[in-house]
Amino acid sequence: MFDRVANQDATPRDDAIRLLARREYSRAELAARLAARGHEAAAIAECLDALAEQGLQSDVRFAESFLRSRILRGQGPLKIRAELERRGIDRELIRAALDEAAAEPEAAGEAGWHALACETLARRFSGPGDSPRERARRERFLAGRGFDFDQVRHALDHAWESPADQD
């Protein structure tokens, strides 16, 4: 109760620092949060510019962090791209983050997205399914996770093979 009263006099910077202490935020997310707390648009823009200059807020860092967390959750590139766009990240920055992930061997590169689809499918289902209906269910699962057609097809064909068989 006392915390809310004390925060009514907080500057946009105070509120932004408090939010950024918990996790990374995109500039658009942070602006929306600060506006919801009743700060003026000009003060928010000035604050966000200062935070970016000081390196306390970075859309690049947010995109990389978000991408890593979504890969660990077993989500595909289509869903990750849509989520980043929804969070206000520039399309060029999204493309760069996905390309950088593709360049890293331990991350989900082009072959990595296929491997991630296989791993995600094998974790959820014990086999490819006996009927077309079961197979369609597995396809919908991967499509809902954000994998494209080629990645879904690859996963359905190779998810239950040993890693040595996939090469």
mmCIF file of C-alpha atoms in Angstrom:
data_model
loop_
_atom_site.group_PDB
_atom_site.id
_atom_site.type_symbol
_atom_site.label_atom_id
_atom_site.label_comp_id
_atom_site.label_asym_id
_atom_site.label_seq_id
_atom_site.Cartn_x
_atom_site.Cartn_y
_atom_site.Cartn_z
ATOM 1 C CA MET A 1 0.000 0.000 0.000
ATOM 2 C CA PHE A 2 2.754 2.445 0.907
ATOM 3 C CA ASP A 3 4.738 1.391 -2.178
ATOM 4 C CA ARG A 4 1.930 2.558 -4.499
ATOM 5 C CA VAL A 5 1.717 5.951 -2.803
ATOM 6 C CA ALA A 6 5.476 6.427 -3.031
ATOM 7 C CA ASN A 7 5.481 5.483 -6.733
ATOM 8 C CA GLN A 8 2.968 8.186 -7.702
ATOM 9 C CA ASP A 9 5.785 10.748 -7.608
ATOM 10 C CA ALA A 10 8.216 8.542 -9.540
ATOM 11 C CA THR A 11 9.818 9.915 -12.692
ATOM 12 C CA PRO A 12 9.637 7.990 -15.962
ATOM 13 C CA ARG A 13 13.275 7.037 -15.440
ATOM 14 C CA ASP A 14 12.558 5.598 -11.976
ATOM 15 C CA ASP A 15 9.706 3.503 -13.319
ATOM 16 C CA ALA A 16 11.728 2.393 -16.349
ATOM 17 C CA ILE A 17 14.708 1.357 -14.207
ATOM 18 C CA ARG A 18 12.377 -0.564 -11.900
ATOM 19 C CA LEU A 19 10.915 -2.437 -14.897
ATOM 20 C CA LEU A 20 14.287 -3.087 -16.537
ATOM 21 C CA ALA A 21 15.672 -4.481 -13.279
ATOM 22 C CA ARG A 22 13.341 -7.480 -13.681
ATOM 23 C CA ARG A 23 13.818 -8.276 -17.378
ATOM 24 C CA GLU A 24 14.633 -6.801 -20.776
ATOM 25 C CA TYR A 25 11.913 -4.741 -22.462
ATOM 26 C CA SER A 26 11.633 -3.477 -26.013
ATOM 27 C CA ARG A 27 11.411 0.285 -26.412
ATOM 28 C CA ALA A 28 7.758 0.014 -27.475
ATOM 29 C CA GLU A 29 6.848 -2.166 -24.484
ATOM 30 C CA LEU A 30 8.587 0.188 -22.097
ATOM 31 C CA ALA A 31 6.875 3.226 -23.634
ATOM 32 C CA ALA A 32 3.470 1.550 -23.268
ATOM 33 C CA ARG A 33 4.156 0.629 -19.635
ATOM 34 C CA LEU A 34 5.305 4.148 -18.777
ATOM 35 C CA ALA A 35 2.296 5.687 -20.540
ATOM 36 C CA ALA A 36 0.009 3.376 -18.561
ATOM 37 C CA ARG A 37 1.559 4.773 -15.388
ATOM 38 C CA GLY A 38 0.503 8.263 -16.436
ATOM 39 C CA HIS A 39 3.762 9.749 -17.677
ATOM 40 C CA GLU A 40 3.683 12.302 -20.514
ATOM 41 C CA ALA A 41 4.727 11.187 -24.012
ATOM 42 C CA ALA A 42 7.507 13.778 -24.291
ATOM 43 C CA ALA A 43 8.993 12.746 -20.938
ATOM 44 C CA ILE A 44 8.782 9.079 -21.935
ATOM 45 C CA ALA A 45 10.566 9.676 -25.257
ATOM 46 C CA GLU A 46 13.303 11.712 -23.573
ATOM 47 C CA CYS A 47 13.745 9.064 -20.881
ATOM 48 C CA LEU A 48 13.914 6.192 -23.383
ATOM 49 C CA ASP A 49 16.466 8.060 -25.507
ATOM 50 C CA ALA A 50 18.633 8.585 -22.425
ATOM 51 C CA LEU A 51 18.318 4.943 -21.358
ATOM 52 C CA ALA A 52 19.292 3.780 -24.848
ATOM 53 C CA GLU A 53 22.320 6.108 -24.905
ATOM 54 C CA GLN A 54 23.444 4.740 -21.536
ATOM 55 C CA GLY A 55 22.976 1.169 -22.744
ATOM 56 C CA LEU A 56 20.313 0.382 -20.168
ATOM 57 C CA GLN A 57 17.672 -0.353 -22.798
ATOM 58 C CA SER A 58 18.437 -1.970 -26.120
ATOM 59 C CA ASP A 59 16.072 -3.444 -28.686
ATOM 60 C CA VAL A 60 18.980 -5.518 -30.045
ATOM 61 C CA ARG A 61 19.661 -7.025 -26.627
ATOM 62 C CA PHE A 62 15.929 -7.587 -26.063
ATOM 63 C CA ALA A 63 15.552 -9.356 -29.425
ATOM 64 C CA GLU A 64 18.531 -11.647 -28.752
ATOM 65 C CA SER A 65 17.315 -12.501 -25.263
ATOM 66 C CA PHE A 66 13.751 -13.085 -26.454
ATOM 67 C CA LEU A 67 14.961 -15.264 -29.332
ATOM 68 C CA ARG A 68 17.088 -17.435 -27.034
ATOM 69 C CA SER A 69 14.239 -17.929 -24.566
ATOM 70 C CA ARG A 70 11.774 -18.893 -27.307
ATOM 71 C CA ILE A 71 14.211 -21.357 -28.889
ATOM 72 C CA LEU A 72 14.581 -23.023 -25.484
ATOM 73 C CA ARG A 73 10.772 -23.297 -25.343
ATOM 74 C CA GLY A 74 10.761 -25.109 -28.687
ATOM 75 C CA GLN A 75 9.179 -22.340 -30.748
ATOM 76 C CA GLY A 76 9.853 -21.905 -34.453
ATOM 77 C CA PRO A 77 11.003 -18.881 -36.452
ATOM 78 C CA LEU A 78 7.545 -17.856 -37.684
ATOM 79 C CA LYS A 79 6.112 -17.550 -34.200
ATOM 80 C CA ILE A 80 9.223 -15.829 -32.851
ATOM 81 C CA ARG A 81 9.138 -13.306 -35.710
ATOM 82 C CA ALA A 82 5.438 -12.548 -35.096
ATOM 83 C CA GLU A 83 5.980 -12.112 -31.356
ATOM 84 C CA LEU A 84 8.912 -9.750 -31.879
ATOM 85 C CA GLU A 85 6.874 -7.683 -34.342
ATOM 86 C CA ARG A 86 4.014 -7.566 -31.841
ATOM 87 C CA ARG A 87 6.434 -6.264 -29.224
ATOM 88 C CA GLY A 88 7.487 -3.390 -31.474
ATOM 89 C CA ILE A 89 10.827 -4.622 -32.774
ATOM 90 C CA ASP A 90 11.840 -3.373 -36.224
ATOM 91 C CA ARG A 91 11.646 -5.981 -39.008
ATOM 92 C CA GLU A 92 15.261 -5.409 -40.015
ATOM 93 C CA LEU A 93 16.363 -6.030 -36.424
ATOM 94 C CA ILE A 94 14.251 -9.207 -36.299
ATOM 95 C CA ARG A 95 15.815 -10.448 -39.520
ATOM 96 C CA ALA A 96 19.290 -9.719 -38.154
ATOM 97 C CA ALA A 97 18.562 -11.571 -34.897
ATOM 98 C CA LEU A 98 17.191 -14.615 -36.738
ATOM 99 C CA ASP A 99 20.165 -14.560 -39.139
ATOM 100 C CA GLU A 100 22.570 -14.344 -36.200
ATOM 101 C CA ALA A 101 20.853 -17.313 -34.558
ATOM 102 C CA ALA A 102 21.208 -19.198 -37.850
ATOM 103 C CA ALA A 103 24.954 -18.460 -37.911
ATOM 104 C CA GLU A 104 25.584 -19.856 -34.416
ATOM 105 C CA PRO A 105 26.194 -23.618 -34.500
ATOM 106 C CA GLU A 106 24.570 -24.344 -31.118
ATOM 107 C CA ALA A 107 21.575 -22.121 -31.852
ATOM 108 C CA ALA A 108 18.799 -22.871 -34.265
ATOM 109 C CA GLY A 109 20.345 -22.271 -37.648
ATOM 110 C CA GLU A 110 18.622 -23.399 -40.840
ATOM 111 C CA ALA A 111 19.512 -27.000 -40.044
ATOM 112 C CA GLY A 112 18.968 -26.069 -36.399
ATOM 113 C CA TRP A 113 15.341 -25.055 -36.992
ATOM 114 C CA HIS A 114 14.747 -28.483 -38.501
ATOM 115 C CA ALA A 115 16.471 -30.150 -35.541
ATOM 116 C CA LEU A 116 14.486 -28.016 -33.104
ATOM 117 C CA ALA A 117 11.243 -29.052 -34.808
ATOM 118 C CA CYS A 118 12.282 -32.708 -34.511
ATOM 119 C CA GLU A 119 13.213 -32.319 -30.848
ATOM 120 C CA THR A 120 9.990 -30.465 -30.021
ATOM 121 C CA LEU A 121 7.847 -33.059 -31.786
ATOM 122 C CA ALA A 122 9.639 -36.022 -30.192
ATOM 123 C CA ARG A 123 9.243 -34.477 -26.744
ATOM 124 C CA ARG A 124 5.478 -34.126 -27.196
ATOM 125 C CA PHE A 125 4.618 -37.313 -29.095
ATOM 126 C CA SER A 126 5.980 -40.855 -28.789
ATOM 127 C CA GLY A 127 5.699 -41.647 -32.500
ATOM 128 C CA PRO A 128 4.622 -40.373 -35.912
ATOM 129 C CA GLY A 129 1.039 -41.562 -35.521
ATOM 130 C CA ASP A 130 -0.726 -44.433 -37.194
ATOM 131 C CA SER A 131 -3.603 -42.625 -38.848
ATOM 132 C CA PRO A 132 -3.795 -39.539 -41.050
ATOM 133 C CA ARG A 133 -5.738 -37.871 -38.249
ATOM 134 C CA GLU A 134 -2.920 -38.428 -35.733
ATOM 135 C CA ARG A 135 -0.356 -37.233 -38.272
ATOM 136 C CA ALA A 136 -2.414 -34.090 -38.924
ATOM 137 C CA ARG A 137 -2.501 -33.470 -35.175
ATOM 138 C CA ARG A 138 1.298 -33.511 -35.080
ATOM 139 C CA GLU A 139 1.442 -31.158 -38.086
ATOM 140 C CA ARG A 140 -0.932 -28.704 -36.384
ATOM 141 C CA PHE A 141 1.131 -28.873 -33.210
ATOM 142 C CA LEU A 142 4.323 -27.851 -35.009
ATOM 143 C CA ALA A 143 2.578 -25.247 -37.165
ATOM 144 C CA GLY A 144 1.137 -23.716 -34.012
ATOM 145 C CA ARG A 145 4.640 -23.581 -32.569
ATOM 146 C CA GLY A 146 5.764 -21.484 -35.530
ATOM 147 C CA PHE A 147 7.532 -23.940 -37.785
ATOM 148 C CA ASP A 148 7.194 -23.653 -41.560
ATOM 149 C CA PHE A 149 6.053 -26.393 -43.951
ATOM 150 C CA ASP A 150 9.549 -27.749 -44.699
ATOM 151 C CA GLN A 151 10.453 -27.894 -41.018
ATOM 152 C CA VAL A 152 7.189 -29.691 -40.180
ATOM 153 C CA ARG A 153 7.704 -32.242 -42.969
ATOM 154 C CA HIS A 154 11.310 -32.822 -41.915
ATOM 155 C CA ALA A 155 10.282 -33.304 -38.288
ATOM 156 C CA LEU A 156 7.537 -35.775 -39.171
ATOM 157 C CA ASP A 157 10.022 -37.824 -41.177
ATOM 158 C CA HIS A 158 12.993 -37.669 -38.773
ATOM 159 C CA ALA A 159 11.856 -36.823 -35.214
ATOM 160 C CA TRP A 160 12.079 -40.355 -33.883
ATOM 161 C CA GLU A 161 15.407 -41.281 -35.484
ATOM 162 C CA SER A 162 18.619 -41.276 -33.500
ATOM 163 C CA PRO A 163 20.821 -38.195 -34.129
ATOM 164 C CA ALA A 164 23.331 -40.299 -36.093
ATOM 165 C CA ASP A 165 20.565 -41.446 -38.495
ATOM 166 C CA GLN A 166 19.511 -37.890 -39.347
ATOM 167 C CA ASP A 167 22.792 -36.957 -41.066
#
